Coordinates of C-alpha atoms and ligand atoms in Angstrom, one line a residue:
M58 CA 30.1 -51.9 -119.0
T59 CA 31.8 -48.5 -117.2
L60 CA 34.7 -47.3 -119.5
A61 CA 37.8 -44.5 -118.3
Y62 CA 41.0 -43.3 -118.6
D63 CA 43.1 -46.7 -117.9
D64 CA 41.2 -48.7 -120.9
V65 CA 43.0 -45.7 -123.5
L66 CA 45.7 -46.3 -121.7
A67 CA 45.9 -50.1 -122.2
A68 CA 45.1 -48.8 -125.4
R69 CA 48.0 -46.7 -126.3
R70 CA 49.8 -49.4 -124.6
R71 CA 48.8 -52.4 -126.9
I72 CA 49.4 -50.1 -130.3
A73 CA 52.3 -48.7 -129.5
G74 CA 55.0 -49.5 -132.4
I75 CA 51.9 -50.2 -134.5
A76 CA 49.9 -47.4 -135.3
H77 CA 51.5 -44.3 -136.0
H78 CA 52.5 -41.7 -133.3
T79 CA 51.1 -38.8 -136.1
P80 CA 52.0 -35.0 -136.0
V81 CA 50.9 -31.7 -133.8
F82 CA 50.8 -28.9 -137.4
T83 CA 49.9 -25.3 -136.1
S84 CA 49.0 -22.5 -138.7
R85 CA 49.5 -18.9 -137.3
T86 CA 47.1 -18.1 -140.7
F87 CA 44.2 -20.0 -138.5
D88 CA 45.2 -18.7 -135.2
E89 CA 44.9 -15.4 -136.8
L90 CA 41.2 -16.4 -137.9
T91 CA 40.3 -17.9 -135.1
G92 CA 42.7 -15.8 -132.6
A93 CA 43.7 -18.5 -130.4
E94 CA 46.4 -20.9 -130.3
V95 CA 45.4 -23.8 -132.2
F96 CA 47.3 -27.2 -132.2
F97 CA 46.3 -29.9 -134.9
K98 CA 46.2 -33.8 -134.2
M99 CA 46.6 -34.4 -137.4
E100 CA 44.8 -37.8 -138.0
N101 CA 45.4 -38.1 -142.2
F102 CA 49.0 -39.5 -141.3
Q103 CA 48.2 -42.5 -138.8
R104 CA 47.8 -45.7 -140.9
V105 CA 44.7 -46.5 -143.8
G106 CA 44.8 -42.5 -143.6
A107 CA 42.2 -41.9 -140.5
F108 CA 42.4 -42.5 -136.5
K109 CA 40.3 -45.5 -137.2
F110 CA 43.6 -48.1 -137.3
R111 CA 43.4 -47.3 -133.5
G112 CA 40.7 -48.5 -132.0
A113 CA 40.6 -51.3 -134.7
Y114 CA 43.7 -52.6 -133.8
N115 CA 43.0 -52.2 -129.4
A116 CA 40.0 -54.9 -130.6
L117 CA 41.8 -57.1 -132.9
S118 CA 44.3 -57.6 -130.7
R119 CA 41.5 -59.1 -127.4
I120 CA 40.2 -61.0 -129.8
D121 CA 41.2 -64.4 -128.2
A122 CA 42.9 -67.5 -130.0
D123 CA 40.0 -69.1 -130.7
R124 CA 38.4 -66.6 -132.3
R125 CA 40.4 -65.5 -134.7
A126 CA 41.6 -68.3 -135.9
R127 CA 37.9 -68.3 -136.9
G128 CA 38.0 -64.3 -138.8
V129 CA 36.3 -61.2 -137.9
I130 CA 34.0 -59.7 -140.2
A131 CA 33.1 -56.1 -140.5
F132 CA 30.3 -53.9 -142.5
S133 CA 31.8 -50.6 -143.7
S134 CA 32.7 -49.0 -147.0
G135 CA 34.7 -46.3 -145.4
N136 CA 37.3 -46.4 -143.1
H137 CA 36.4 -48.5 -141.1
A138 CA 36.7 -51.4 -143.4
Q139 CA 40.3 -50.5 -143.8
A140 CA 40.9 -50.4 -140.7
V141 CA 39.7 -53.5 -140.2
A142 CA 41.7 -55.1 -142.7
L143 CA 45.2 -53.6 -141.7
A144 CA 44.6 -54.5 -138.1
A145 CA 43.4 -58.0 -139.1
R146 CA 46.3 -58.2 -141.8
I147 CA 48.9 -57.7 -139.0
L148 CA 47.6 -60.3 -136.4
G149 CA 47.2 -62.7 -138.9
I150 CA 43.5 -63.0 -139.1
K151 CA 41.5 -63.7 -141.7
A152 CA 39.2 -60.4 -141.9
T153 CA 35.6 -60.2 -144.5
I154 CA 33.9 -56.0 -145.2
V155 CA 31.1 -56.3 -146.2
M156 CA 29.9 -53.2 -148.4
P157 CA 27.5 -52.8 -151.5
F158 CA 27.3 -53.3 -154.7
D159 CA 28.3 -49.2 -155.2
A160 CA 31.0 -48.4 -152.6
P161 CA 33.6 -46.5 -154.3
A162 CA 35.9 -49.0 -156.9
A163 CA 38.7 -47.2 -154.6
K164 CA 37.7 -48.0 -151.3
L165 CA 36.7 -51.5 -152.7
E166 CA 40.7 -52.2 -154.1
A167 CA 42.3 -50.1 -150.5
T168 CA 40.3 -52.7 -148.7
R169 CA 41.1 -56.1 -150.6
G170 CA 44.7 -54.6 -151.2
Y171 CA 44.9 -55.1 -147.4
G172 CA 44.1 -59.1 -147.5
A173 CA 40.5 -58.5 -147.1
E174 CA 37.3 -60.8 -148.3
I175 CA 35.1 -59.1 -149.4
V176 CA 31.4 -59.4 -149.8
Q177 CA 28.7 -57.3 -151.0
Y178 CA 25.2 -56.8 -151.1
D179 CA 22.1 -54.9 -152.4
R180 CA 21.4 -51.9 -150.4
Y181 CA 17.9 -51.6 -151.8
S182 CA 16.9 -54.7 -151.1
Q183 CA 19.2 -56.8 -148.8
D184 CA 19.9 -55.9 -144.9
R185 CA 23.6 -55.8 -143.8
R186 CA 23.1 -56.9 -141.4
D187 CA 21.2 -59.9 -142.3
V188 CA 23.7 -60.3 -144.4
G189 CA 26.7 -59.9 -141.9
A190 CA 24.0 -62.5 -139.7
E191 CA 23.9 -65.0 -141.4
L192 CA 27.8 -65.2 -142.4
A193 CA 29.3 -64.6 -138.8
A194 CA 26.6 -67.4 -138.0
E195 CA 27.8 -69.5 -140.4
H196 CA 31.4 -69.6 -139.9
G197 CA 32.0 -68.0 -136.2
Y198 CA 32.9 -64.8 -137.1
T199 CA 33.1 -62.0 -134.4
M200 CA 32.5 -58.4 -135.4
I201 CA 33.9 -56.2 -134.8
P202 CA 31.1 -52.9 -135.4
P203 CA 32.7 -48.8 -136.4
F204 CA 32.3 -47.1 -132.8
D205 CA 29.4 -48.9 -130.4
H206 CA 32.3 -51.1 -129.1
P207 CA 34.9 -50.8 -125.2
D208 CA 38.3 -51.8 -127.6
I209 CA 37.0 -49.2 -130.3
I210 CA 36.2 -46.1 -127.8
A211 CA 39.1 -46.4 -125.6
G212 CA 41.1 -47.5 -128.6
Q213 CA 39.7 -44.0 -130.6
G214 CA 40.8 -41.5 -127.4
T215 CA 44.9 -42.5 -128.1
A216 CA 44.8 -39.6 -130.1
V217 CA 44.3 -37.0 -127.7
A218 CA 45.8 -38.4 -125.2
E219 CA 49.1 -38.3 -127.4
L220 CA 47.3 -34.5 -128.3
I221 CA 48.0 -33.6 -124.9
G222 CA 50.9 -35.4 -123.5
E223 CA 52.7 -34.0 -126.4
V224 CA 51.6 -30.7 -126.0
G225 CA 49.4 -30.0 -122.7
V226 CA 46.8 -28.7 -120.8
L227 CA 44.7 -27.0 -123.2
D228 CA 41.3 -24.9 -122.8
A229 CA 39.5 -26.7 -126.0
V230 CA 38.7 -30.2 -127.4
V231 CA 37.0 -30.6 -130.9
V232 CA 36.3 -33.3 -132.5
P233 CA 34.5 -34.8 -135.2
L234 CA 31.8 -36.4 -134.4
G235 CA 29.6 -39.5 -136.5
G236 CA 28.1 -42.6 -133.9
G237 CA 31.0 -41.5 -131.0
G238 CA 33.2 -44.0 -131.1
L239 CA 35.9 -41.2 -131.7
L240 CA 34.4 -38.4 -129.1
S241 CA 33.5 -40.1 -126.3
G242 CA 37.1 -41.8 -126.6
S243 CA 38.7 -38.7 -126.7
A244 CA 36.9 -37.2 -124.0
L245 CA 37.6 -39.6 -121.7
S246 CA 41.4 -38.6 -122.4
A247 CA 41.1 -34.9 -122.1
R248 CA 38.8 -35.4 -119.6
E249 CA 41.8 -37.7 -116.9
L250 CA 44.5 -34.8 -118.8
S251 CA 43.7 -32.0 -119.2
P252 CA 40.1 -32.1 -116.5
G253 CA 39.8 -27.8 -117.9
A254 CA 39.1 -28.7 -121.0
R255 CA 35.5 -27.5 -123.0
I256 CA 35.1 -30.7 -125.1
Y257 CA 33.4 -29.9 -128.2
G258 CA 32.2 -32.4 -130.7
V259 CA 31.1 -31.3 -134.7
E260 CA 28.8 -33.3 -136.7
P261 CA 27.7 -31.8 -140.4
E262 CA 24.9 -30.1 -139.9
A263 CA 23.1 -32.0 -142.4
G264 CA 22.7 -34.6 -139.9
D265 CA 22.8 -33.8 -136.3
D266 CA 21.7 -36.6 -134.5
G267 CA 23.9 -36.2 -131.8
R268 CA 23.7 -32.7 -130.9
Q269 CA 20.3 -33.3 -130.9
S270 CA 20.2 -37.1 -128.6
F271 CA 22.7 -34.3 -126.8
R272 CA 19.9 -31.4 -125.8
A273 CA 17.4 -34.6 -125.6
G274 CA 19.2 -36.2 -123.8
R275 CA 18.3 -39.5 -125.8
I276 CA 19.3 -41.0 -128.2
V277 CA 18.1 -39.8 -130.8
T278 CA 18.3 -41.7 -134.7
I279 CA 17.3 -39.0 -138.4
P280 CA 17.3 -41.0 -141.7
T281 CA 20.5 -41.3 -143.4
P282 CA 22.5 -38.1 -143.8
K283 CA 23.0 -36.4 -147.0
T284 CA 26.7 -34.5 -147.0
I285 CA 30.4 -34.7 -148.1
A286 CA 30.9 -35.9 -144.7
D287 CA 30.7 -39.8 -145.5
G288 CA 32.4 -41.2 -142.8
A289 CA 29.7 -38.9 -140.2
Q290 CA 26.7 -40.0 -142.6
T291 CA 25.4 -42.0 -138.8
T292 CA 22.4 -42.2 -138.5
A293 CA 22.1 -42.5 -134.2
L294 CA 24.8 -42.3 -131.1
G295 CA 26.0 -46.0 -129.6
E296 CA 24.2 -47.3 -125.8
L297 CA 28.1 -46.7 -125.3
T298 CA 29.4 -43.4 -126.7
F299 CA 25.9 -41.7 -125.6
P300 CA 25.3 -41.8 -122.1
I301 CA 30.0 -40.3 -122.7
I302 CA 29.3 -38.4 -124.3
R303 CA 26.3 -36.9 -122.8
D304 CA 28.5 -37.5 -119.3
L305 CA 31.6 -35.6 -120.6
V306 CA 30.9 -33.9 -123.4
D307 CA 30.5 -29.5 -123.3
D308 CA 28.6 -29.3 -126.1
V309 CA 27.3 -30.6 -129.5
V310 CA 28.1 -28.2 -132.5
T311 CA 28.0 -28.3 -136.7
A312 CA 29.2 -27.7 -139.4
S313 CA 27.6 -27.1 -143.2
D314 CA 29.1 -28.6 -146.1
D315 CA 29.8 -25.9 -148.0
E316 CA 32.8 -24.7 -144.6
L317 CA 33.2 -28.1 -145.0
A318 CA 35.0 -27.5 -148.5
A319 CA 36.2 -24.0 -147.3
Q320 CA 38.4 -25.6 -144.7
V321 CA 39.6 -28.8 -147.0
R322 CA 40.3 -26.1 -149.4
F323 CA 42.5 -24.1 -146.2
F324 CA 44.0 -27.9 -145.4
A325 CA 44.9 -28.1 -149.0
S326 CA 46.1 -24.3 -149.7
R327 CA 47.6 -22.9 -146.7
M328 CA 49.0 -26.1 -144.8
N329 CA 50.0 -28.2 -148.0
V330 CA 48.0 -31.2 -146.3
V331 CA 45.1 -33.2 -148.0
V332 CA 42.3 -33.4 -145.1
E333 CA 38.8 -35.3 -146.3
P334 CA 35.6 -33.6 -145.5
T335 CA 34.7 -35.1 -143.0
G336 CA 38.3 -34.8 -140.9
A337 CA 37.7 -31.1 -141.6
L338 CA 34.6 -31.3 -139.2
A339 CA 36.6 -30.1 -136.0
A340 CA 38.5 -27.0 -137.7
A341 CA 35.8 -25.7 -139.3
A342 CA 34.0 -25.4 -136.4
A343 CA 36.6 -24.1 -134.5
S344 CA 36.7 -21.5 -136.7
G345 CA 33.4 -20.3 -137.3
N346 CA 30.8 -18.2 -134.9
Q347 CA 29.5 -21.1 -132.7
L348 CA 32.9 -21.9 -130.4
D349 CA 34.4 -19.0 -128.6
L350 CA 38.1 -20.2 -128.6
A351 CA 39.8 -16.6 -128.4
G352 CA 42.4 -16.8 -126.1
Q353 CA 42.5 -20.1 -126.2
R354 CA 45.0 -23.4 -126.5
V355 CA 42.5 -25.1 -128.7
G356 CA 43.4 -28.7 -129.7
V357 CA 41.5 -30.0 -133.1
V358 CA 41.5 -33.0 -134.2
V359 CA 42.3 -34.1 -137.6
S360 CA 40.2 -37.5 -138.5
G361 CA 40.9 -38.5 -141.7
G362 CA 42.6 -37.6 -145.3
N363 CA 41.2 -40.0 -147.4
V364 CA 38.8 -38.0 -150.2
D365 CA 38.8 -39.5 -153.7
P366 CA 40.9 -37.0 -155.9
A367 CA 37.3 -36.6 -158.3
A368 CA 35.8 -35.4 -154.9
L369 CA 38.6 -33.4 -154.3
A370 CA 39.1 -32.0 -157.8
G371 CA 35.6 -30.5 -157.4
I372 CA 36.0 -29.1 -153.7
L373 CA 39.4 -27.8 -155.0
A374 CA 38.6 -25.6 -157.8
P375 CA 34.5 -25.9 -157.8
A376 CA 32.6 -25.0 -161.2
Ligands
LIG596 C1 34.6 -42.2 -139.0 C2 35.2 -41.1 -138.8 C3 34.6 -40.1 -138.3 C4 33.6 -40.1 -137.0 O1 33.8 -41.1 -135.7 P1 32.3 -41.6 -135.1 O2 34.0 -42.8 -133.7 O3 31.9 -42.9 -135.8 O4 32.2 -40.9 -134.4 C5 35.5 -38.9 -138.2 N1 36.0 -38.9 -138.5 C6 37.1 -40.7 -140.0 C7 37.5 -39.5 -140.9 C8 36.3 -41.1 -139.5 O5 36.9 -42.1 -140.7

């Protein structure tokens, strides 16, 4: 399976008029802080509040009529769940989402609100893959993985393609990293549309499996990391995302929870926007000292804005 920019282009045509073309924001204060000219791609304003709608809609729109009639299934308590639920509703496909019993009530409600059927399981006694595999086998559902799938990767790559199309060639592109769907798709776009750009992935410091994998040249698996970046609590890169990242990305760096909280505060207080901690990964690294971005034109992907109000309050006004 080799993915190329052409796959991102095809995804762009499929999602046109359905996914939002999200805005690009700039901040004079952030530019002064970093010495760079920064273009924020605001995927917190994407449908469902995160870029994941791009990949989910692209993947679901490629399923044939026979499989569509049977339905799709996804495991997620986060943004992927809502993305699959909404994409399925738009396409008239039945969606089943497998979530743990202790998933946040707000996420359950949001996903149900998009019309998906929720199946809950006990994280401590049941393996969600068994729960899902049983349901899929019984009903013939098509599994929609959160990152390790060619149509998901191609769909996620459309955000950076839009960004470069709008602001022109960049010196660097900085992207949040969990399982690597967003970063690998972004790298396909950036390498094609701005070949000289340096491409960086940013992970939570507590979950740096991507950095370890990038350095080791093979996929390194870690235990589930403890971090406020709940959208990047992945334990390993994917079989499809890793080789793209290895071949096209220049480096993988990290941001600590304190840096993420400070960046979420910056977005709220200086730019009047709500960004979830995972969505702030790339901006946090851009303002830190691991990347030397001074004097450069830099694209920063702000990947999502779904944060529980109580958690947001805690970040904005720490005790
Ligand atoms: C899923 C997610 C990520 C990580 O994306 P991957 O494709 O898994 O690397 C980053 N930010 C947000 C807001 C997400 O929902």
